[in-house]
Amino acid sequence: MAGSQTTDPGLLKKHSTYISYTTSVATYPSIRTFYKPHPQKDKLPIKPSPIPLLVFVHGLGGSLAQFNHLLTSLSNVGPCFGIDLPGCGLSRFEPDSWDAYKVEALAELLATAIEGHRDKDAGQGVVLIAHSLGCSLSAMLASTTSPAGPNLKKHILGLIAVCPRASPPSPKEVTSFRRLLHIPGPIFDLWRYWDRRGGLKSTSVNRLVGADADPDTRGLQVRYNKQSKTPVWRRMAWGTLPTYDGVDGTPVGGIPGETTWAGVRTPTLLVAGESDTVTKPAELQRILKFFGGKSSKIEESSNGSNIVPDASKVNDQAPAPYSRLAHDEEFGVEPQVNEKEIENTSEKPLQAKRSVKTVILPAPASHALLYDRATYRTLAGIIQDFLQQHVDNRLSLGWQLQYLNTSGKWDVKNLAKWKKVTPVSERISDTFVALKMLREVDEEHNPVLFSQAYSDRIYAVIDISYENPVYNPASLEMGGIHYHKHPTVSKIPPTPDETRDFIALVDRLQNEITEKIAKSGNRQTPRPVVGVHCHYGYNRTGFLIVCYLIERCGYTVQEAIDEFERRRPPGIRHGHFIDTLFVRYCVGLKRAPTL
């Protein structure tokens, strides 16, 4: 326990308490409970209900610490809650009854803990974000066909299942697993010791993180393996195994299958890793079939989306309800929201209809994609897109930042902030400089003085702010610097269309620069660059410049982000912008249209 305490991530350590929960099965005297309210809780709308509670559910042998990277991003989007299941992570291994670790008992414990922290009086909803076995427990809570958590069901607004399993093991597999789990504890420990031989390169590590994982990810997996206690693992594993009815072979108890999954009617995101050998990507297709019912077919609509008849309406041949955003197959796109829409939405948050989205992250994505450095930022971006598009659009950091931005850009407070910002960055990949907004009345950073200083070094300025500039663009033109307006909305990552048009504009400017150099014959001075500015020249500016470096200059996502940060410290400051970049440029990302 002491070792676990010292390596516990700071975010979890700061917001954790140890609570006793009593269910119909047992009393769990010391469960590590993490709860972090939204940092702007008192400033965001609470009618007709507060922003949903994001609940994190770990799997067999796992712990809440495995969600640390996701929590770093998502704790800025909504209030976050999670527990270490008994005996896992920092929760005490007590009681030791085998019945207390059955999936039905763990699902009841989860429901009890959630109900203790959800704002029931205000009607707060819940989104379940689960991994591996946690997906099965969450499906039980969300499903209309499962008795688990009856009072919580109607408040579950969405399910995000990462590496889910579709069905319980077969009768033959159950027999084999029970035989294995009957092995005495000391011998079982010897087998686990043998499995861990080789440390970072051991079979146990490779099984979960894949052969191509980096050393840091492998080191995390070694730690998680050591923290997983054999008596707890055996009880939880035993509790996942069903018994089979001798008459018709129906599984009873254990992890859920078709009946439970078919009863999940909330918006659902299914995510898998292409290289996952523990729960293979094929599990997603099996779950999709369960959602459609045995006699339904996946049809392709005129806009390319898949619409699956709701299982409850198959006999009526009635089409299933599907999200109004079902046509949007592109991740990383956030709706542009104006102030009037913000005002209206604060009164009536988006009521999401049932929708299902599937994503398979490309190799080397494995069972460890929650905490693998190669995948966790992409996963965070995918989850944020799904939350705001299909659950509640208030779960968009861009929406929240716009809602909170009640003061003008140029009041005294923001003007003081603007004045502290470096006016012009270093050259970025010999193609760009990032600027802060020019101001006509400023004594230093105004278009006349700017043109005098930079007309031979900056060929053009692209203004990507949404509003009219607070300077006269004609002053730039008169000074020899071309001006182009390419508006984007603050706080929201530029859309793929906005990015495409920006890249096309820069391409055109680059051609003009080349022609100008050829005509002048002056090849001695540095090539002129393109200036880009929003208000401060960090987030939207950085996002679009990074996109150009990736698409035109051969940078990887991280290399482009690092180059911008070096030349314009501290770089892109909005985490959701960076997450969106990783999603948008994730090569090989396999995604299906919304069902």
Coordinates of C-alpha atoms in Angstrom, one line a residue:
M1 CA 0.0 0.0 0.0
A2 CA 2.8 2.4 0.9
G3 CA 4.4 2.0 -2.6
S4 CA 1.0 2.6 -4.2
Q5 CA 0.6 5.8 -2.1
T6 CA 4.0 7.2 -3.2
T7 CA 3.3 6.6 -6.9
D8 CA -0.3 7.8 -6.8
P9 CA -0.8 10.6 -9.4
G10 CA -1.1 14.0 -7.8
L11 CA -4.5 14.8 -9.3
L12 CA -5.9 11.6 -7.7
K13 CA -4.1 12.1 -4.4
K14 CA -5.4 15.7 -4.0
H15 CA -9.1 14.8 -4.6
S16 CA -9.4 11.3 -2.9
T17 CA -11.0 10.2 0.3
Y18 CA -11.6 6.8 1.9
I19 CA -15.2 6.0 2.4
S20 CA -17.2 3.0 3.7
Y21 CA -20.0 1.8 1.5
T22 CA -22.7 -0.7 2.5
T23 CA -24.7 -2.7 -0.1
S24 CA -27.1 -5.6 0.1
V25 CA -24.1 -7.9 -0.2
A26 CA -21.5 -6.5 2.1
T27 CA -19.9 -3.5 3.8
Y28 CA -16.7 -2.3 2.0
P29 CA -15.0 -0.3 4.8
S30 CA -12.3 1.6 3.0
I31 CA -12.9 2.4 -0.7
R32 CA -10.6 5.0 -2.3
T33 CA -13.1 7.6 -3.7
F34 CA -12.1 10.3 -6.2
Y35 CA -14.3 13.3 -6.7
K36 CA -13.3 16.5 -8.4
P37 CA -16.0 19.2 -9.0
H38 CA -15.9 21.2 -12.2
P39 CA -13.4 24.1 -11.6
Q40 CA -16.0 26.6 -12.8
K41 CA -19.0 24.9 -11.1
D42 CA -20.5 28.0 -9.7
K43 CA -20.4 29.9 -13.0
L44 CA -21.9 27.4 -15.4
P45 CA -25.6 26.8 -16.0
I46 CA -27.4 24.3 -13.7
K47 CA -30.9 24.4 -15.3
P48 CA -32.6 22.2 -16.1
S49 CA -29.8 20.1 -14.6
P50 CA -26.1 20.5 -13.7
I51 CA -23.4 19.4 -16.1
P52 CA -23.3 15.6 -16.0
L53 CA -21.0 13.7 -13.7
L54 CA -18.2 11.8 -15.5
V55 CA -17.8 8.4 -13.8
F56 CA -14.6 6.4 -14.4
V57 CA -14.7 2.6 -14.0
H58 CA -11.6 0.4 -14.1
G59 CA -11.3 -3.2 -15.0
L60 CA -10.0 -6.5 -13.6
G61 CA -6.6 -6.0 -12.0
G62 CA -6.7 -2.3 -12.8
S63 CA -7.1 0.9 -10.8
L64 CA -8.3 4.4 -11.1
A65 CA -4.7 5.5 -11.6
Q66 CA -4.9 4.1 -15.1
F67 CA -7.3 6.9 -16.0
N68 CA -4.9 9.6 -14.8
H69 CA -4.1 10.9 -18.3
L70 CA -7.7 11.0 -19.3
L71 CA -8.7 12.7 -16.0
T72 CA -6.1 15.4 -16.7
S73 CA -8.1 16.4 -19.8
L74 CA -11.6 15.6 -18.8
S75 CA -11.5 17.1 -15.3
N76 CA -11.6 20.5 -17.0
V77 CA -14.7 19.5 -19.0
G78 CA -17.0 18.1 -16.2
P79 CA -17.1 17.0 -12.6
C80 CA -15.3 13.7 -12.3
F81 CA -15.8 10.7 -10.0
G82 CA -14.4 7.2 -9.6
I83 CA -13.5 4.5 -7.1
D84 CA -10.8 1.8 -6.8
L85 CA -12.8 -1.4 -6.6
P86 CA -12.3 -3.3 -3.3
G87 CA -8.7 -4.6 -3.0
C88 CA -7.7 -2.7 -6.1
G89 CA -5.4 0.4 -6.3
L90 CA -5.6 2.1 -2.9
S91 CA -8.9 0.5 -1.6
R92 CA -8.6 -2.0 1.3
F93 CA -9.0 -5.7 0.5
E94 CA -12.0 -6.1 2.8
P95 CA -14.3 -8.0 3.0
D96 CA -12.6 -11.1 1.7
S97 CA -15.9 -13.0 0.9
W98 CA -15.9 -14.3 -2.7
D99 CA -19.6 -13.1 -3.1
A100 CA -18.5 -9.5 -2.5
Y101 CA -16.5 -9.6 -5.7
K102 CA -19.1 -11.0 -8.1
V103 CA -19.9 -8.6 -11.0
E104 CA -23.4 -8.2 -9.6
A105 CA -22.0 -7.1 -6.2
L106 CA -19.4 -4.8 -7.8
A107 CA -22.1 -3.2 -10.0
E108 CA -24.2 -2.5 -6.9
L109 CA -21.2 -1.0 -5.1
L110 CA -20.6 1.3 -8.1
A111 CA -24.3 2.4 -8.1
T112 CA -24.2 3.1 -4.4
A113 CA -21.0 5.1 -4.6
I114 CA -22.3 7.1 -7.6
E115 CA -25.6 7.9 -6.0
G116 CA -23.7 9.1 -2.9
H117 CA -21.9 11.8 -5.1
R118 CA -24.4 12.6 -7.8
D119 CA -26.4 15.8 -7.2
K120 CA -29.7 13.9 -6.9
D121 CA -31.8 16.9 -5.8
A122 CA -30.8 18.8 -9.0
G123 CA -31.4 15.8 -11.2
Q124 CA -27.7 15.5 -12.3
G125 CA -27.1 13.0 -15.0
V126 CA -24.1 10.5 -15.3
V127 CA -21.8 9.5 -18.1
L128 CA -20.0 6.2 -17.5
I129 CA -16.4 6.0 -18.9
A130 CA -15.1 2.5 -18.5
H131 CA -12.3 0.2 -19.4
S132 CA -12.2 -3.6 -19.9
L133 CA -14.3 -5.3 -17.2
G134 CA -15.5 -1.9 -16.2
C135 CA -17.4 -1.8 -19.5
S136 CA -19.3 -4.9 -18.4
L137 CA -20.2 -3.4 -15.0
S138 CA -21.2 -0.1 -16.7
A139 CA -23.4 -1.9 -19.2
M140 CA -25.2 -3.6 -16.3
L141 CA -25.9 -0.2 -14.8
A142 CA -27.1 1.4 -18.0
S143 CA -29.1 -1.6 -19.4
T144 CA -32.9 -1.7 -19.1
T145 CA -32.7 -5.5 -19.0
S146 CA -30.3 -5.6 -16.0
P147 CA -31.5 -5.3 -12.4
A148 CA -28.3 -3.5 -11.3
G149 CA -28.6 0.0 -10.0
P150 CA -32.4 0.5 -10.6
N151 CA -32.5 4.0 -9.2
L152 CA -29.6 5.2 -11.2
K153 CA -30.6 3.9 -14.7
K154 CA -32.8 6.8 -15.8
H155 CA -30.0 9.3 -15.0
I156 CA -27.3 7.6 -17.1
L157 CA -26.9 9.8 -20.2
G158 CA -24.1 8.0 -22.0
L159 CA -21.7 5.1 -22.0
I160 CA -18.1 5.1 -23.2
A161 CA -16.7 1.6 -23.4
V162 CA -12.9 1.3 -24.0
C163 CA -11.8 -2.3 -24.8
P164 CA -15.2 -3.9 -24.0
R165 CA -16.0 -7.6 -24.0
A166 CA -19.3 -8.5 -25.7
S167 CA -20.1 -11.9 -24.1
P168 CA -19.2 -14.2 -21.2
P169 CA -16.8 -17.0 -21.8
S170 CA -18.1 -20.3 -23.3
P171 CA -19.0 -23.3 -21.1
K172 CA -15.7 -24.9 -22.1
E173 CA -13.8 -21.8 -21.2
V174 CA -15.6 -21.4 -17.9
T175 CA -14.6 -25.0 -16.9
S176 CA -11.0 -24.3 -17.8
F177 CA -10.9 -21.0 -15.9
R178 CA -12.5 -22.5 -12.8
R179 CA -9.9 -25.2 -12.8
L180 CA -7.2 -22.6 -13.0
L181 CA -8.6 -20.5 -10.2
H182 CA -8.9 -23.5 -7.9
I183 CA -5.1 -23.7 -7.8
P184 CA -3.9 -22.7 -4.3
G185 CA -2.8 -19.1 -3.8
P186 CA 0.9 -19.7 -3.3
I187 CA 1.1 -21.8 -6.5
F188 CA -0.9 -19.2 -8.4
D189 CA 1.6 -16.6 -7.1
L190 CA 4.4 -18.6 -8.5
W191 CA 2.7 -18.7 -11.9
R192 CA 2.3 -14.9 -11.8
Y193 CA 6.0 -14.5 -10.8
W194 CA 7.0 -16.7 -13.8
D195 CA 4.7 -14.6 -16.1
R196 CA 6.5 -11.4 -15.0
R197 CA 10.1 -12.6 -15.7
G198 CA 11.9 -10.2 -17.9
G199 CA 10.5 -7.0 -16.2
L200 CA 9.7 -4.5 -18.9
K201 CA 9.9 -7.2 -21.6
S202 CA 8.0 -9.9 -19.7
T203 CA 5.1 -11.9 -21.1
S204 CA 2.7 -10.2 -18.7
V205 CA 3.6 -6.7 -19.9
N206 CA 3.6 -7.6 -23.6
R207 CA 0.1 -9.1 -23.2
L208 CA -1.4 -5.8 -22.1
V209 CA 0.7 -3.1 -23.8
G210 CA 1.8 -4.9 -26.9
A211 CA 5.3 -5.6 -28.3
D212 CA 5.8 -2.0 -29.6
A213 CA 5.1 0.0 -26.4
D214 CA 7.6 2.5 -25.3
P215 CA 9.6 2.1 -22.0
D216 CA 7.5 4.5 -20.0
T217 CA 4.3 2.7 -20.8
R218 CA 5.9 -0.6 -20.0
G219 CA 7.1 0.8 -16.7
L220 CA 3.6 1.8 -15.8
Q221 CA 2.3 -1.7 -16.7
V222 CA 4.9 -3.3 -14.5
R223 CA 3.7 -1.1 -11.6
Y224 CA 0.1 -1.9 -12.2
N225 CA 0.9 -5.7 -12.4
K226 CA 2.7 -5.5 -9.0
Q227 CA -0.2 -3.6 -7.4
S228 CA -2.7 -6.2 -8.5
K229 CA -3.2 -8.6 -5.5
T230 CA -3.6 -12.3 -6.3
P231 CA -6.5 -12.9 -3.8
V232 CA -8.4 -10.0 -5.2
W233 CA -7.7 -10.9 -8.8
R234 CA -8.8 -14.5 -8.2
R235 CA -12.1 -13.4 -6.6
M236 CA -12.9 -10.9 -9.3
A237 CA -12.0 -13.3 -12.1
W238 CA -14.2 -16.0 -10.4
G239 CA -17.0 -13.5 -10.1
T240 CA -17.0 -12.9 -13.9
L241 CA -17.7 -16.6 -14.7
P242 CA -21.3 -17.5 -15.3
T243 CA -23.0 -20.8 -14.7
Y244 CA -24.8 -22.4 -17.7
D245 CA -28.5 -23.5 -17.5
G246 CA -28.6 -27.2 -18.2
V247 CA -31.8 -27.0 -20.2
D248 CA -31.1 -24.4 -22.9
G249 CA -27.5 -23.4 -22.1
T250 CA -28.3 -19.8 -21.0
P251 CA -25.5 -18.2 -19.0
V252 CA -26.6 -17.1 -15.5
G253 CA -24.5 -14.5 -13.7
G254 CA -21.0 -13.5 -14.6
I255 CA -20.1 -10.8 -17.1
P256 CA -23.0 -9.7 -19.3
G257 CA -23.7 -10.7 -22.9
E258 CA -26.3 -10.0 -25.6
T259 CA -29.4 -9.5 -23.3
T260 CA -27.7 -6.8 -21.2
W261 CA -26.0 -5.0 -24.1
A262 CA -29.2 -4.9 -26.1
G263 CA -30.8 -3.1 -23.3
V264 CA -28.3 -0.2 -23.4
R265 CA -30.3 2.6 -24.9
T266 CA -28.1 5.6 -24.0
P267 CA -25.6 7.2 -26.5
T268 CA -22.7 4.8 -26.6
L269 CA -19.1 5.1 -27.8
L270 CA -17.2 1.8 -28.3
V271 CA -13.4 2.1 -28.6
A272 CA -10.8 -0.7 -29.3
G273 CA -7.1 -1.0 -30.0
E274 CA -6.1 -2.7 -33.2
S275 CA -3.3 -4.6 -31.4
D276 CA -5.3 -5.5 -28.3
T277 CA -5.0 -9.3 -27.7
V278 CA -7.0 -9.2 -24.4
T279 CA -10.3 -7.9 -25.8
K280 CA -10.0 -7.9 -29.6
P281 CA -11.5 -5.2 -31.8
A282 CA -14.0 -7.8 -33.2
E283 CA -15.8 -7.5 -29.9
L284 CA -17.1 -4.1 -31.1
Q285 CA -18.9 -5.7 -34.1
R286 CA -20.5 -8.2 -31.8
I287 CA -21.9 -5.5 -29.6
L288 CA -23.2 -3.6 -32.6
K289 CA -25.1 -6.7 -33.6
F290 CA -26.6 -6.8 -30.1
F291 CA -27.7 -3.2 -30.4
G292 CA -29.5 -4.0 -33.7
G293 CA -31.4 -7.0 -32.5
K294 CA -31.2 -10.4 -34.1
S295 CA -33.4 -9.6 -37.1
S296 CA -32.2 -6.1 -37.8
K297 CA -29.7 -5.1 -40.5
I298 CA -27.3 -2.2 -40.6
E299 CA -28.5 0.1 -43.4
E300 CA -26.6 2.9 -45.1
S301 CA -28.5 6.2 -45.2
S302 CA -28.3 8.7 -48.1
N303 CA -25.6 10.6 -46.2
G304 CA -23.4 7.7 -45.6
S305 CA -24.4 7.1 -41.9
N306 CA -25.6 3.8 -40.5
I307 CA -29.0 3.7 -38.9
V308 CA -29.8 0.6 -36.8
P309 CA -33.5 -0.2 -35.9
D310 CA -34.0 0.0 -32.2
A311 CA -34.3 -3.5 -30.8
S312 CA -37.5 -2.5 -29.0
K313 CA -39.1 -1.5 -32.3
V314 CA -37.9 -4.2 -34.6
N315 CA -41.3 -5.9 -34.8
D316 CA -42.9 -2.6 -35.7
Q317 CA -40.3 -2.0 -38.5
A318 CA -40.0 1.5 -37.1
P319 CA -36.7 3.3 -37.6
A320 CA -34.6 3.9 -34.5
P321 CA -34.1 7.3 -33.2
Y322 CA -30.6 8.6 -34.0
S323 CA -28.5 11.6 -33.2
R324 CA -29.2 14.8 -35.0
L325 CA -25.4 14.8 -35.5
A326 CA -25.4 11.3 -37.0
H327 CA -24.3 12.7 -40.4
D328 CA -21.1 14.0 -38.9
E329 CA -18.5 11.2 -39.4
E330 CA -15.5 13.4 -38.7
F331 CA -14.0 13.4 -35.3
G332 CA -12.3 16.6 -34.0
V333 CA -15.1 18.9 -35.2
E334 CA -16.8 21.1 -32.6
P335 CA -19.9 23.1 -33.5
Q336 CA -19.3 26.9 -33.8
V337 CA -21.5 28.6 -31.2
N338 CA -22.4 32.2 -31.2
E339 CA -23.3 34.1 -28.1
K340 CA -27.0 33.9 -28.8
E341 CA -26.8 30.1 -29.1
I342 CA -24.8 30.0 -25.8
E343 CA -27.6 31.9 -24.1
N344 CA -30.3 29.7 -25.4
T345 CA -28.4 26.5 -24.7
S346 CA -27.7 27.4 -21.1
E347 CA -31.5 27.2 -20.6
K348 CA -32.0 24.0 -22.7
P349 CA -28.9 21.7 -22.9
L350 CA -28.8 19.3 -25.8
Q351 CA -31.0 16.3 -25.2
A352 CA -29.1 13.6 -27.0
K353 CA -31.0 10.8 -28.7
R354 CA -29.7 7.3 -28.9
S355 CA -26.6 7.0 -31.0
V356 CA -23.7 4.5 -31.2
K357 CA -20.2 5.4 -32.5
T358 CA -17.3 3.0 -32.9
V359 CA -13.6 3.7 -33.2
I360 CA -10.6 1.4 -33.5
L361 CA -7.3 3.1 -32.8
P362 CA -4.5 1.8 -35.1
A363 CA -1.6 -0.4 -34.1
P364 CA 0.3 -0.3 -31.7
A365 CA -2.9 0.6 -29.8
S366 CA -3.4 -2.2 -27.2
H367 CA -5.3 -3.0 -24.1
A368 CA -3.3 -0.2 -22.4
L369 CA -4.5 2.6 -24.6
L370 CA -5.8 4.5 -21.6
Y371 CA -2.2 5.2 -20.4
D372 CA -0.1 4.4 -23.5
R373 CA 1.8 7.6 -24.5
A374 CA 1.1 6.7 -28.2
T375 CA -2.7 6.7 -27.7
Y376 CA -4.1 8.5 -24.7
R377 CA -4.2 12.0 -26.2
T378 CA -6.1 10.7 -29.2
L379 CA -8.5 8.8 -26.9
A380 CA -9.1 11.9 -24.9
G381 CA -9.9 13.9 -28.0
I382 CA -12.3 11.2 -29.3
I383 CA -14.1 11.1 -25.9
Q384 CA -14.5 14.9 -25.8
D385 CA -15.9 14.9 -29.3
F386 CA -18.4 12.3 -28.4
L387 CA -19.5 13.9 -25.1
Q388 CA -20.3 17.3 -26.7
Q389 CA -21.8 15.9 -29.9
H390 CA -23.9 13.1 -28.5
V391 CA -24.4 13.5 -24.8
D392 CA -24.6 17.2 -23.7
N393 CA -23.0 20.0 -25.7
R394 CA -22.2 21.8 -22.4
L395 CA -19.5 19.0 -22.1
S396 CA -17.4 21.0 -24.6
L397 CA -14.5 23.0 -23.1
G398 CA -14.9 25.3 -26.1
W399 CA -18.6 25.9 -25.3
Q400 CA -17.7 26.5 -21.6
L401 CA -14.9 28.9 -22.3
Q402 CA -17.2 30.9 -24.6
Y403 CA -20.0 30.9 -22.0
L404 CA -17.6 32.2 -19.4
N405 CA -16.1 34.8 -21.6
T406 CA -18.6 37.5 -20.5
S407 CA -16.1 40.4 -20.7
G408 CA -14.9 42.2 -23.8
K409 CA -11.6 41.3 -25.4
W410 CA -10.2 44.8 -24.9
D411 CA -11.3 45.7 -21.3
V412 CA -8.6 46.9 -18.9
K413 CA -8.0 43.4 -17.6
N414 CA -7.5 41.8 -21.0
L415 CA -5.6 44.7 -22.3
A416 CA -3.1 44.3 -19.4
K417 CA -2.8 40.6 -20.3
W418 CA -2.4 41.5 -24.0
K419 CA 0.4 44.0 -23.3
K420 CA 2.4 41.3 -21.5
V421 CA 2.4 39.0 -24.6
T422 CA 5.4 39.0 -26.9
P423 CA 4.3 40.7 -30.1
V424 CA 6.1 38.5 -32.6
S425 CA 7.4 35.0 -32.3
E426 CA 10.7 33.6 -33.7
R427 CA 10.5 32.2 -37.2
I428 CA 8.6 28.9 -37.2
S429 CA 10.0 26.3 -39.7
D430 CA 11.1 29.3 -41.9
T431 CA 7.5 29.6 -42.9
F432 CA 5.5 31.5 -40.2
V433 CA 5.7 33.9 -37.4
A434 CA 2.9 34.0 -34.7
L435 CA 1.7 37.4 -33.7
K436 CA -0.7 38.9 -31.2
M437 CA -3.5 41.1 -32.5
L438 CA -2.3 44.5 -33.6
R439 CA -4.1 47.6 -32.1
E440 CA -4.5 50.8 -34.0
V441 CA -4.2 52.9 -30.8
D442 CA -1.3 51.0 -29.3
E443 CA 2.0 53.0 -29.0
E444 CA 4.1 50.0 -30.0
H445 CA 2.2 47.2 -31.7
N446 CA 0.2 49.1 -34.3
P447 CA 0.1 48.5 -38.1
V448 CA 2.2 51.5 -39.1
L449 CA 5.1 50.7 -36.8
F450 CA 4.7 47.0 -37.5
S451 CA 4.9 47.6 -41.3
Q452 CA 8.0 49.8 -40.9
A453 CA 9.7 47.1 -38.9
Y454 CA 8.7 43.9 -40.8
S455 CA 7.8 44.8 -44.4
D456 CA 10.9 43.1 -45.8
R457 CA 10.5 40.0 -43.5
I458 CA 6.8 39.4 -43.4
Y459 CA 5.0 39.1 -46.7
A460 CA 1.5 38.8 -45.4
V461 CA -0.6 38.7 -42.3
I462 CA -3.5 36.3 -41.9
D463 CA -6.0 37.5 -39.3
I464 CA -7.9 34.5 -37.9
S465 CA -9.8 36.4 -35.2
Y466 CA -13.6 36.1 -35.6
E467 CA -14.4 39.8 -35.0
N468 CA -13.4 42.8 -37.0
P469 CA -9.8 43.7 -36.2
V470 CA -9.1 46.6 -33.8
Y471 CA -6.7 48.1 -36.3
N472 CA -7.0 49.3 -39.9
P473 CA -5.8 46.6 -42.3
A474 CA -5.2 49.3 -44.9
S475 CA -2.4 50.6 -42.8
L476 CA -0.7 47.2 -43.2
E477 CA -1.3 47.2 -47.0
M478 CA 0.1 50.7 -47.3
G479 CA 3.2 49.6 -45.4
G480 CA 3.8 46.8 -47.9
I481 CA 2.3 43.8 -45.9
H482 CA -0.7 42.0 -47.4
Y483 CA -3.7 41.4 -45.2
H484 CA -6.0 38.4 -45.3
K485 CA -9.0 37.7 -43.1
H486 CA -9.7 34.0 -42.2
P487 CA -12.2 34.1 -39.3
T488 CA -12.3 31.3 -36.7
V489 CA -14.2 31.1 -33.4
S490 CA -12.2 31.6 -30.2
K491 CA -11.9 28.7 -27.7
I492 CA -12.9 26.1 -30.3
P493 CA -10.4 24.2 -32.5
P494 CA -10.6 25.3 -36.1
T495 CA -12.8 22.9 -38.1
P496 CA -11.4 20.7 -40.9
D497 CA -12.9 23.0 -43.5
E498 CA -11.3 26.1 -41.9
T499 CA -8.0 24.2 -41.7
R500 CA -8.2 23.2 -45.3
D501 CA -8.9 26.7 -46.5
F502 CA -6.1 28.1 -44.3
I503 CA -3.6 25.7 -45.8
A504 CA -4.8 26.6 -49.3
L505 CA -4.3 30.3 -48.5
V506 CA -0.8 29.7 -47.2
D507 CA 0.1 27.6 -50.2
R508 CA -1.0 30.5 -52.5
L509 CA 1.0 33.0 -50.4
Q510 CA 4.1 30.8 -50.6
N511 CA 3.8 30.7 -54.4
E512 CA 3.6 34.5 -54.4
I513 CA 6.6 34.8 -52.2
T514 CA 8.6 32.5 -54.5
E515 CA 7.5 34.5 -57.6
K516 CA 8.5 37.8 -55.8
I517 CA 12.0 36.4 -54.9
A518 CA 12.5 35.2 -58.5
K519 CA 11.5 38.6 -60.0
S520 CA 13.7 40.5 -57.6
G521 CA 16.7 38.2 -58.0
N522 CA 17.5 38.8 -54.3
R523 CA 18.4 35.5 -52.8
Q524 CA 20.7 36.8 -50.1
T525 CA 18.1 37.9 -47.5
P526 CA 16.0 35.4 -45.5
R527 CA 12.8 34.3 -47.3
P528 CA 9.8 36.4 -46.1
V529 CA 7.3 34.5 -43.9
V530 CA 3.6 34.6 -43.3
G531 CA 2.3 36.2 -40.0
V532 CA -0.7 34.7 -38.3
H533 CA -2.7 36.1 -35.4
C534 CA -5.8 35.5 -33.4
H535 CA -6.0 37.6 -30.2
Y536 CA -2.9 36.5 -28.4
G537 CA -1.3 34.2 -31.0
Y538 CA -1.2 30.9 -29.1
N539 CA -4.2 28.6 -29.4
R540 CA -6.0 29.0 -32.8
T541 CA -2.8 30.5 -34.3
G542 CA -0.8 27.5 -33.1
F543 CA -3.4 25.0 -34.1
L544 CA -3.5 26.2 -37.7
I545 CA 0.3 26.6 -38.0
V546 CA 0.8 23.1 -36.6
C547 CA -1.7 21.7 -39.1
Y548 CA 0.3 23.3 -41.9
L549 CA 3.6 21.9 -40.6
I550 CA 2.1 18.4 -40.5
E551 CA 0.4 18.5 -43.9
R552 CA 3.0 20.4 -45.9
C553 CA 6.3 20.2 -44.1
G554 CA 6.5 16.6 -43.0
Y555 CA 6.3 17.0 -39.2
T556 CA 4.7 14.5 -36.9
V557 CA 2.0 15.8 -34.6
Q558 CA 4.3 16.0 -31.6
E559 CA 7.2 17.5 -33.6
A560 CA 4.9 20.2 -35.0
I561 CA 3.5 21.0 -31.5
D562 CA 7.1 21.1 -30.1
E563 CA 8.3 23.4 -32.9
F564 CA 5.5 25.9 -32.3
E565 CA 6.2 25.8 -28.5
R566 CA 9.9 26.4 -29.0
R567 CA 9.3 29.4 -31.2
R568 CA 6.2 30.8 -29.4
P569 CA 6.5 29.7 -25.8
P570 CA 4.6 28.4 -24.0
G571 CA 2.9 27.1 -27.1
I572 CA -0.7 25.9 -27.5
R573 CA -2.2 26.3 -24.1
H574 CA -5.7 24.7 -24.5
G575 CA -5.4 21.0 -23.9
H576 CA -8.5 20.2 -26.0
F577 CA -6.8 21.8 -29.0
I578 CA -3.9 19.4 -28.6
D579 CA -6.2 16.4 -28.1
T580 CA -8.1 17.4 -31.3
L581 CA -4.8 17.6 -33.3
F582 CA -3.9 14.0 -32.2
V583 CA -7.4 12.8 -33.3
R584 CA -7.4 14.6 -36.6
Y585 CA -4.0 13.4 -37.6
C586 CA -4.1 9.9 -36.2
V587 CA -3.0 7.9 -39.2
G588 CA -5.0 4.7 -39.6
L589 CA -7.8 5.6 -37.2
K590 CA -10.7 3.3 -38.1
R591 CA -14.1 4.8 -37.4
A592 CA -17.6 3.9 -38.4
P593 CA -20.5 6.4 -39.0
T594 CA -22.9 7.0 -36.1
L595 CA -25.6 4.3 -35.8

